[in-house]
Coordinates of C-alpha atoms and ligand atoms in Angstrom, one line a residue:
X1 CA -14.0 -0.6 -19.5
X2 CA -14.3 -3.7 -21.5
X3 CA -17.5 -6.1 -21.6
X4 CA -16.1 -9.2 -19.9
X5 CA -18.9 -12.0 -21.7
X6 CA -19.5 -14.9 -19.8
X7 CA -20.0 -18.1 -21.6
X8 CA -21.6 -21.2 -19.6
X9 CA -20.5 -24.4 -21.2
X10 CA -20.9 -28.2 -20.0
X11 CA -18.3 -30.4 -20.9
X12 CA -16.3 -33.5 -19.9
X13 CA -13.2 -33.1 -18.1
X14 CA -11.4 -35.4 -21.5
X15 CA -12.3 -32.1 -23.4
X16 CA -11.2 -29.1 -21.8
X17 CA -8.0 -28.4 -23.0
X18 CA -7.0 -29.0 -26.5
X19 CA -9.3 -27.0 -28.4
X20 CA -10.7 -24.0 -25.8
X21 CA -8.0 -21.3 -25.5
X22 CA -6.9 -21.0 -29.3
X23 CA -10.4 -20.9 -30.0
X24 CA -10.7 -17.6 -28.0
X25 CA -8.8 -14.6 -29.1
X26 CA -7.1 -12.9 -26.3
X27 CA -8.4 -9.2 -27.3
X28 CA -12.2 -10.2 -26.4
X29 CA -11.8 -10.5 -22.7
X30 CA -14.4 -13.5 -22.5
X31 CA -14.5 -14.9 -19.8
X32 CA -15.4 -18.6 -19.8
X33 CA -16.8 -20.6 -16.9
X34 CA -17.0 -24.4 -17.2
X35 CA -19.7 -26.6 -14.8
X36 CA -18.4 -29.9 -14.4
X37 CA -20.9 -32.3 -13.5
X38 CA -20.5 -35.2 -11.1
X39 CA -17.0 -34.6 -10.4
X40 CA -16.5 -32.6 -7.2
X41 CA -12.9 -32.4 -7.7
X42 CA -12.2 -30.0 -10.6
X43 CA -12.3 -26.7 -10.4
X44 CA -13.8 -24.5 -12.7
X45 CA -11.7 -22.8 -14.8
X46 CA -11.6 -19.3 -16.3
X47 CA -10.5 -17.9 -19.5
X48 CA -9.4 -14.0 -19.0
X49 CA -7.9 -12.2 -22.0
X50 CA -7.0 -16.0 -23.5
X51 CA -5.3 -17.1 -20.5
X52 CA -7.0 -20.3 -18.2
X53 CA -7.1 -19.2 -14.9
X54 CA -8.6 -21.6 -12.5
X55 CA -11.5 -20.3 -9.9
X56 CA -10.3 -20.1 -6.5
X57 CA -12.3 -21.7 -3.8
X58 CA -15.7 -21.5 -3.9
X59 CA -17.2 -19.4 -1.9
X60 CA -19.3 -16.4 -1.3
X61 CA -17.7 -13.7 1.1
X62 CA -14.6 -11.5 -0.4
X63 CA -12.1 -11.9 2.5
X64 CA -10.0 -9.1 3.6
X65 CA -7.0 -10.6 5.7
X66 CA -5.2 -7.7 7.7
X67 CA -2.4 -8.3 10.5
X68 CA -3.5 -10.0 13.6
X69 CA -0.6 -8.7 15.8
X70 CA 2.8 -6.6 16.0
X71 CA 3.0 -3.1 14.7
X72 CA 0.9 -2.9 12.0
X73 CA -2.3 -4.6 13.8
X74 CA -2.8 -1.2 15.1
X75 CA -2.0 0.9 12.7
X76 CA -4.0 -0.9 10.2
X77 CA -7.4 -0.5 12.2
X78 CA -6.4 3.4 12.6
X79 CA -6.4 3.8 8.8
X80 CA -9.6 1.9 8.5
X81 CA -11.1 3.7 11.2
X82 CA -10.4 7.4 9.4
X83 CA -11.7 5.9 6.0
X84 CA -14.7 5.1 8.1
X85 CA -14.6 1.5 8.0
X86 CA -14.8 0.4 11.3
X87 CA -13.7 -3.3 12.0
X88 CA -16.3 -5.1 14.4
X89 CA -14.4 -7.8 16.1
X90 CA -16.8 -9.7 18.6
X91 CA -13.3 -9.8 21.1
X92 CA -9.3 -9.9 20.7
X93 CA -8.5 -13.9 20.0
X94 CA -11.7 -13.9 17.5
X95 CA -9.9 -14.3 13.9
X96 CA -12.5 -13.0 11.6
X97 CA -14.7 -9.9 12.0
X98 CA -16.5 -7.8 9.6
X99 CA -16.9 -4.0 8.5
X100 CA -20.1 -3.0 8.5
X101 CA -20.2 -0.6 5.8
X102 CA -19.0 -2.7 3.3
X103 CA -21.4 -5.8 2.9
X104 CA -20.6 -9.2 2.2
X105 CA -16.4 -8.3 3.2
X106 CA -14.8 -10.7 6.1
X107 CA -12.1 -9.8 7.9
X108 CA -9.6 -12.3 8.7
X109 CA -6.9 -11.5 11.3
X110 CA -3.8 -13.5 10.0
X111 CA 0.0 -12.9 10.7
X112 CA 1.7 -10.6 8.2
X113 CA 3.4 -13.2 6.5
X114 CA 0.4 -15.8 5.9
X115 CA -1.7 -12.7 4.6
X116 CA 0.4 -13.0 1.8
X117 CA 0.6 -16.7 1.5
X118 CA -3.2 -16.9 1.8
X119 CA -3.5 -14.4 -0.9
X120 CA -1.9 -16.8 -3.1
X121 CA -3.6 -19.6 -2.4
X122 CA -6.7 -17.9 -3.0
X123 CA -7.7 -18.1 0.7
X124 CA -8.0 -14.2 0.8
X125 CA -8.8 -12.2 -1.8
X126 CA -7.2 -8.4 -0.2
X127 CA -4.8 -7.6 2.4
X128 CA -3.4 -4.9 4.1
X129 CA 0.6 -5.7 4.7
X130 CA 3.7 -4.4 3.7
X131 CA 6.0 -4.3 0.7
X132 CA 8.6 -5.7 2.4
X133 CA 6.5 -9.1 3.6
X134 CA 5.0 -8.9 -0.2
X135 CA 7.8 -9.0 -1.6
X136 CA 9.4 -11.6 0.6
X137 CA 6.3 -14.1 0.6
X138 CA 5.0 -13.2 -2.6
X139 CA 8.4 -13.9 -4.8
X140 CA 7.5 -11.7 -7.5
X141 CA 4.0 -13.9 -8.1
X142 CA 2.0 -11.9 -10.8
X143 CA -1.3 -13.0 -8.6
X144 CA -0.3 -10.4 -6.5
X145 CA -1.2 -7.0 -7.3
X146 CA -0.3 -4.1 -5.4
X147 CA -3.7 -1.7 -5.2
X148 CA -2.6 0.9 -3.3
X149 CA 1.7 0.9 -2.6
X150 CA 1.9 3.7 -0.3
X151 CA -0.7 4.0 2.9
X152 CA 1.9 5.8 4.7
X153 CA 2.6 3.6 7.8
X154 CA 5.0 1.2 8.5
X155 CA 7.4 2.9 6.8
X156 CA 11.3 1.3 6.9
X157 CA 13.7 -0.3 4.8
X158 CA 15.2 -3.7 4.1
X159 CA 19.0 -3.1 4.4
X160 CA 22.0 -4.9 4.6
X161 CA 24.4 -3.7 8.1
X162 CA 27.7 -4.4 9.1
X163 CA 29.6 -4.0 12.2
X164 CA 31.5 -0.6 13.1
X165 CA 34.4 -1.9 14.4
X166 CA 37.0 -4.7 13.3
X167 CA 37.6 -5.7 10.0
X168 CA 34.3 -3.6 8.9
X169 CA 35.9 0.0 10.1
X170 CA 36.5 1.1 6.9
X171 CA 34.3 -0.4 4.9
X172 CA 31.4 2.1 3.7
X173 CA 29.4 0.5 0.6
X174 CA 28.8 -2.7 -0.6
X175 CA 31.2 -2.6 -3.7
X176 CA 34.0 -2.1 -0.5
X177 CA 32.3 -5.2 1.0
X178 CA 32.4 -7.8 -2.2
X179 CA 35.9 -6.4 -2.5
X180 CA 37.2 -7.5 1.0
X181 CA 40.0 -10.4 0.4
X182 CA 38.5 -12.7 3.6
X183 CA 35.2 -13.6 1.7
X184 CA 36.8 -17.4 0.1
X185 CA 34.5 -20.3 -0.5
X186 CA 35.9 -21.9 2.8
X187 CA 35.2 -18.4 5.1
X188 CA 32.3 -17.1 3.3
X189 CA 30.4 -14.0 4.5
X190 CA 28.0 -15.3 6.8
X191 CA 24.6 -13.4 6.9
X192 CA 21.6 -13.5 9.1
X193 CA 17.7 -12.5 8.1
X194 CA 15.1 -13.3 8.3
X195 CA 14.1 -12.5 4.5
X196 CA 15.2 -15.5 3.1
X197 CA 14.3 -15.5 -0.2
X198 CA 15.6 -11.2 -0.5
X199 CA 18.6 -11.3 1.0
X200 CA 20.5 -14.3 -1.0
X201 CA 18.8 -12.5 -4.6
X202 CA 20.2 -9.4 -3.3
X203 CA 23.7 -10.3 -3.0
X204 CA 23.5 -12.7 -6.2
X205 CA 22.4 -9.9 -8.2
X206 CA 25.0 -7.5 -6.8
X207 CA 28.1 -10.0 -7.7
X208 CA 28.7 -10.9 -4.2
X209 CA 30.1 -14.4 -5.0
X210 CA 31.4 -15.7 -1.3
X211 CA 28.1 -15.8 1.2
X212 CA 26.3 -18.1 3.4
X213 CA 22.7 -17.5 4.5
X214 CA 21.4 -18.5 8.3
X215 CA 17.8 -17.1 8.8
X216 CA 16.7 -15.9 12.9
X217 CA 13.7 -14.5 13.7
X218 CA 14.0 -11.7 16.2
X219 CA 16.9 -9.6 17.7
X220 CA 19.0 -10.4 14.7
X221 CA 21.2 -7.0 15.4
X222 CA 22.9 -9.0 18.4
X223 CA 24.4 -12.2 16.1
X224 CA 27.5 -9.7 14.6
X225 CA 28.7 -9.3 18.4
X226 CA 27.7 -13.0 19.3
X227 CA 30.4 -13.9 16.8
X228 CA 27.6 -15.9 14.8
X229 CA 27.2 -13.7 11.7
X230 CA 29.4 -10.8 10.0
X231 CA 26.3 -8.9 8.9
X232 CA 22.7 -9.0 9.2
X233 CA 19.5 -8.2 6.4
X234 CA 16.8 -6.5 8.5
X235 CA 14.1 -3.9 8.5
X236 CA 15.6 -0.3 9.7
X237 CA 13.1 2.6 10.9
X238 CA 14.8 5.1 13.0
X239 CA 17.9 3.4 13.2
X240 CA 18.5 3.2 16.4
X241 CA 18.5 -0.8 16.8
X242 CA 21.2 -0.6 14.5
X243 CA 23.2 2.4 16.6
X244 CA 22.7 0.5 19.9
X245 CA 24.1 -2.6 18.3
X246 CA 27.1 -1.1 16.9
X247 CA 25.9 -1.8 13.4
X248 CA 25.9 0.6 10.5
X249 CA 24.2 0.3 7.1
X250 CA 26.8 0.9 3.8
X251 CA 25.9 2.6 0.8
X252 CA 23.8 0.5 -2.1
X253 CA 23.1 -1.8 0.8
X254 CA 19.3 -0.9 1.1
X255 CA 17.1 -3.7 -0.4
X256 CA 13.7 -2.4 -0.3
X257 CA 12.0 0.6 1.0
X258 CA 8.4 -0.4 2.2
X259 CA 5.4 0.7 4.1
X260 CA 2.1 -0.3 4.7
X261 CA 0.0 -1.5 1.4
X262 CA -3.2 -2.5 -0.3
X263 CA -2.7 -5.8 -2.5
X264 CA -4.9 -8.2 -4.1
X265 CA -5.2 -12.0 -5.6
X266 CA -5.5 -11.1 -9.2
X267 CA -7.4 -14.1 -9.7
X268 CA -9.7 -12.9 -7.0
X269 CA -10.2 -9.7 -8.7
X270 CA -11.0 -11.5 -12.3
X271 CA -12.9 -14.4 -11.2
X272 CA -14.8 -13.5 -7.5
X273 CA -18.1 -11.8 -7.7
X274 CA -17.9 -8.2 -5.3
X275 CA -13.9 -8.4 -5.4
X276 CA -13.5 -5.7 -7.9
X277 CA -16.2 -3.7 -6.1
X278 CA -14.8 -3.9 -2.9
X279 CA -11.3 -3.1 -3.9
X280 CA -12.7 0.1 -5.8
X281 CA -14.4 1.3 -2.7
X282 CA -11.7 0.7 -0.1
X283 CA -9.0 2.4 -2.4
X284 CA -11.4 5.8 -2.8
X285 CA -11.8 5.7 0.7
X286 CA -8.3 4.8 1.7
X287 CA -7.1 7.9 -1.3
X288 CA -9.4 10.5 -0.6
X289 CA -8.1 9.9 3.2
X290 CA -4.9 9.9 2.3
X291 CA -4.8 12.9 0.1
X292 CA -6.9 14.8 3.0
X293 CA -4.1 13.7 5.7
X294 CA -2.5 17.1 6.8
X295 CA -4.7 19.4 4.9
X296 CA -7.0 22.4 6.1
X297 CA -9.5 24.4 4.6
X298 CA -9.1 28.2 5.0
X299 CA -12.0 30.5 4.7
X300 CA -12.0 34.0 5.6
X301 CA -13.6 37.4 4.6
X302 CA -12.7 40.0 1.8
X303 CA -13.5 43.4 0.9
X304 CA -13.2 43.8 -3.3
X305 CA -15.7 45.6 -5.6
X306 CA -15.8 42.5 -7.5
X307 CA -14.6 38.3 -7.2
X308 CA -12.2 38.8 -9.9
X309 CA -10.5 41.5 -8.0
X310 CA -10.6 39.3 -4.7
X311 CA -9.2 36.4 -6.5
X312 CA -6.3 38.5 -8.2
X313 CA -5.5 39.2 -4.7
X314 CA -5.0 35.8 -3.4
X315 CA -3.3 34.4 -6.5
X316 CA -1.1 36.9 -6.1
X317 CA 0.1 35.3 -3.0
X318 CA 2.1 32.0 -3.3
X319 CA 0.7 30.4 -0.1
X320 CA -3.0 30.8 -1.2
X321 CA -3.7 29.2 -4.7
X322 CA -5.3 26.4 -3.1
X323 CA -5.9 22.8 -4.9
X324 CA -7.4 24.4 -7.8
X325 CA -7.5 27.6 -7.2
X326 CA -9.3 29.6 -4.6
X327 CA -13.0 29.0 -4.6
X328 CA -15.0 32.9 -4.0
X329 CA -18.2 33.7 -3.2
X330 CA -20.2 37.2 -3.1
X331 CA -21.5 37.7 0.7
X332 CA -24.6 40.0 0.0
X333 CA -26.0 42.8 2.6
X334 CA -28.4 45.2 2.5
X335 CA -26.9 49.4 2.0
X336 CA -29.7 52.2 1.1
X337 CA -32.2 49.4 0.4
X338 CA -30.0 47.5 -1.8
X339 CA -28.4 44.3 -2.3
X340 CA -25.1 44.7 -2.2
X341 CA -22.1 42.4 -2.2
X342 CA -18.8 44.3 0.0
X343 CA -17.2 41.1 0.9
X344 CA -16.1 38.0 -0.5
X345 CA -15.9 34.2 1.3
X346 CA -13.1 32.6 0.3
X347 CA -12.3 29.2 0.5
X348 CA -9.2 27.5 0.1
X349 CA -7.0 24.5 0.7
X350 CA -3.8 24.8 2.6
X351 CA -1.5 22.1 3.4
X352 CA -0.3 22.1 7.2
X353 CA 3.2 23.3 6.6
X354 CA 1.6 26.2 5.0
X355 CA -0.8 27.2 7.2
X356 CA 0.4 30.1 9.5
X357 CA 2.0 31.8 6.4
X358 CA -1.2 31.5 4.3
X359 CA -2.7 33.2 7.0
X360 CA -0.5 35.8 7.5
X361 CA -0.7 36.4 3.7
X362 CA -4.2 36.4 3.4
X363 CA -4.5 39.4 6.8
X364 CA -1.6 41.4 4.6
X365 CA -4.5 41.5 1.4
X366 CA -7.1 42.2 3.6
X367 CA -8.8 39.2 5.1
X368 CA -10.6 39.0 8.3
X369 CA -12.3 36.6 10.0
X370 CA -10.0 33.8 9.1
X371 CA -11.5 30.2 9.5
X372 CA -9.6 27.1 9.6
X373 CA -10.5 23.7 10.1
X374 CA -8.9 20.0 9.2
X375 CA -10.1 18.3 6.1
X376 CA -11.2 15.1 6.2
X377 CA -11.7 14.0 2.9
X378 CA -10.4 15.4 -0.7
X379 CA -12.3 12.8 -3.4
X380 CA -10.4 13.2 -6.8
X381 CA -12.6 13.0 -10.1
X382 CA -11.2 9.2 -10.6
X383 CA -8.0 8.2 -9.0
X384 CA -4.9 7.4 -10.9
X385 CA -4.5 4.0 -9.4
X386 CA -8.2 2.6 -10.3
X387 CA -7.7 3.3 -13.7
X388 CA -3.6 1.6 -13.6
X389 CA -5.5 -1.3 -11.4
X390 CA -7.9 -1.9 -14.4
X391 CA -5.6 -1.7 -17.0
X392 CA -3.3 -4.2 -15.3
X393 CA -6.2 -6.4 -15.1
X394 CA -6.6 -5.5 -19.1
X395 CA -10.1 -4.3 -18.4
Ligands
ATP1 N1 11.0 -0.8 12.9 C1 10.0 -0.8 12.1 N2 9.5 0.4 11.8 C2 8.4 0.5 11.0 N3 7.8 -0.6 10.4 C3 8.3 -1.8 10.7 C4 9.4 -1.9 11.5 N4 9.7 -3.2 11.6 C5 8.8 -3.8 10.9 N5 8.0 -3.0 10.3 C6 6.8 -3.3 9.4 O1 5.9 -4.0 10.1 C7 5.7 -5.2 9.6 C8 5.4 -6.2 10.7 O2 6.5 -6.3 11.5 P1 6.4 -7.0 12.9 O3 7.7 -7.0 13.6 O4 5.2 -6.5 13.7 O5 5.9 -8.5 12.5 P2 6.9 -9.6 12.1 O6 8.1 -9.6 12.9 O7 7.1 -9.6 10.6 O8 5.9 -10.8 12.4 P3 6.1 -12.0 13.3 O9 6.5 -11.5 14.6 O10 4.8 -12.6 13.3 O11 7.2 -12.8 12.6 C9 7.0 -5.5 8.8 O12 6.7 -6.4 7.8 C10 7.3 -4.1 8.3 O13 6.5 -3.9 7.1
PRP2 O1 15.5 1.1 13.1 P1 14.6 0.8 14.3 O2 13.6 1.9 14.5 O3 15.4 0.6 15.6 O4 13.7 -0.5 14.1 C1 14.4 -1.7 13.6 C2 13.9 -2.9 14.4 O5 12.5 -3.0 14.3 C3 12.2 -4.4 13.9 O6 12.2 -5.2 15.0 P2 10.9 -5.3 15.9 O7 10.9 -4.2 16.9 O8 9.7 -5.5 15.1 O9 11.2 -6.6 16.7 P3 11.3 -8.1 16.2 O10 12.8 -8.4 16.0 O11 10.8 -8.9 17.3 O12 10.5 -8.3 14.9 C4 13.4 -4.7 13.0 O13 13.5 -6.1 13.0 C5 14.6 -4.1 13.8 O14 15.1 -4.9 14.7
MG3 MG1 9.5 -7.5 13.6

């Protein structure tokens, strides 16, 4: 990681611009904080890798925003809860709370949508929302980072559906779609979503010329039937909304995939004391939880004349190499007055799927006393995505 120097300089506001930034080369990571005296209205601005950045608001507290209702509020506390961060909320229509294992973090409870706003603004610093409101809210803004992309909840998809039935029978993709002879600037496709800004840069960048845009909120699967739209752009889990509606999705009609994610303000990460910090500790916590989800350990008894022997054995089996191999230890007793080692603990890592067969492979060698219980945590030596967050930060 690279030194980030900070230089305290007092200026007036008539010189700050000209002569700063080519003074600095952008390889030296120097960051640059200006005090400007008696004028309350300036920010202070940064200089990160030879770019200005301006300081967000100044305050104190990292903020963590995280949805205040619909069906990720839940969902969203769950995961905290099993990377032991429990969010303290003094009751239900209190908006900010704290987690008292992480000091100095506020918890703002904010609709999914202004999580991501507020993240721009510089009113939060990290959220919890998903790619698909990201994406929608966030309009490719390169403040937004993306810390951790995949917390495996929320999952659906962002996908353009038609009707069954009518003019749409046969039509399966969305080449067949464009190609249809009724779309004319006079009788354009008319579309409904809720995803605004998606849904018309979709269809631009796919070629399809004739289309009008009207944006609902809720129960957008009923406006095809209500005569009010031809198709609709909306999130799609199981399905079924769609099936019940008489609706069908058409191939290279799917505009995002998305789940649940961690993002960030990269400004908040550069410039806000304990934002980097945080962010490291929640996305161990959230990964090591994450890589632990549906994994046991296994531990059970061998007899072998020596651990090499034992772990031949299991490696010789395909269910029981483990996550790096199967860890063996000597269990020592006492025969004629000697210290002897007949069996062998084994320990190894088995992921759920596997775990009936690993067992049944591991009795077939020999073991006895088979253990098993869930794991809760696996922490990796560093994880992948710390390392890809720093060096998008250039740090
Ligand atoms: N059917 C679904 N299955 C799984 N995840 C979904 C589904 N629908 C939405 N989501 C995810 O949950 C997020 C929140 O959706 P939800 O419907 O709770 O709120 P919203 O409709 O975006 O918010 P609001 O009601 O405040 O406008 C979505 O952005 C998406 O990531
Ligand atoms: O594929 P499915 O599993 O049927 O899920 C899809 C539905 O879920 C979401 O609506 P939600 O239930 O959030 O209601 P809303 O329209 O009020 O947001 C989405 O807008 C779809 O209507
Ligand atoms: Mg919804």
């Amino acid at each position: 990681m690279s030194v980030v120097q900070t230089i305290f300089l007092q200026f007036f506001p008539a010189s700050i611009s000209p002569s700063l930034p080519s003074s600095i080369p952008a390889s030296n990571n120097i960051s640059v904080k200006f005090a400007i005296p008696c004028c309350s209205l300036a920010s202070p601005v940064t200089v990160v890798n030879g770019n200005v950045e301006t300081m967000p608001t100044e305050r104190n507290e990292v903020r963590l925003g995280l949805p205040s209702k619909g069906r990720m509020a839940t969902d969203t506390l769950d995961l905290l809860k099993d990377c032991q961060l429990s969010v303290k909320q003094v009751n239900p229509r209190q908006y900010v709370a704290e987690i008292p294992q992480i000091s100095n973090l506020e918890v703002w409870f904010q609709r999914p949508k202004d999580i991501v706003r507020k993240l721009v603004s510089g009113d939060l610093d990290l959220g919890i929302v998903g790619l698909d409101t990201v994406s929608e809210y966030g309009q490719g803004n390169e403040d937004i980072i993306l810390v951790h992309e995949a917390l495996d909840f929320g999952d659906c998809r962002l996908s353009l559906a038609i009707p069954k039935y009518g003019i749409f029978e046969n039509v399966n993709s969305l080449q067949e779609l464009a190609q249809m002879p009724q779309w004319t600037p006079e009788r354009p496709l008319r579309v409904v979503t809720g995803f605004t800004y998606l849904a018309p840069k979709f269809m631009k960048d796919n070629g399809l010329k004739h289309v009008t845009f009207s944006s609902a909120d809720g129960a957008l699967e009923a406006a095809p039937a209500m005569g009010i739209a031809d198709a609709i752009v909306d999130l799609v889990s199981s399905g079924t909304t769609l099936k019940e509606n008489n609706l069908k999705e058409i191939e290279g009609g799917v505009i995002l995939e998305s789940q649940a994610a961690l993002v960030a303000s990269r400004k908040s990460l550069n410039l806000r004391k304990g934002v980097l910090d945080i962010t490291h500790e929640m996305l161990e916590r959230m990964e090591a939880h994450l890589r632990a989800v549906g994994q046991f350990t296994v531990t059970a008894n061998m007899r072998g004349s020596s651990a090499e022997e034992v772990a031949e054995l299991i490696l010789s089996q395909t269910s029981l190499s483990g996550l790096q191999g199967p860890t063996v230890s000597p269990v020592f007793g006492k025969r004629d007055g000697m210290v002897t080692a007949d069996y062998y603990a084994i320990v190894i890592c088995v992921p759920k799927k596997a775990l009936y067969k690993s067992v049944q492979q591991l009795r077939a060698i020999g073991g006895s006393g088979v253990l098993i219980s869930p794991l809760t945590y696996i922490f990796d030596e560093e994880t992948p995505r710390w390392r890809q967050l720093l060096s998008n930060l250039g740090l």
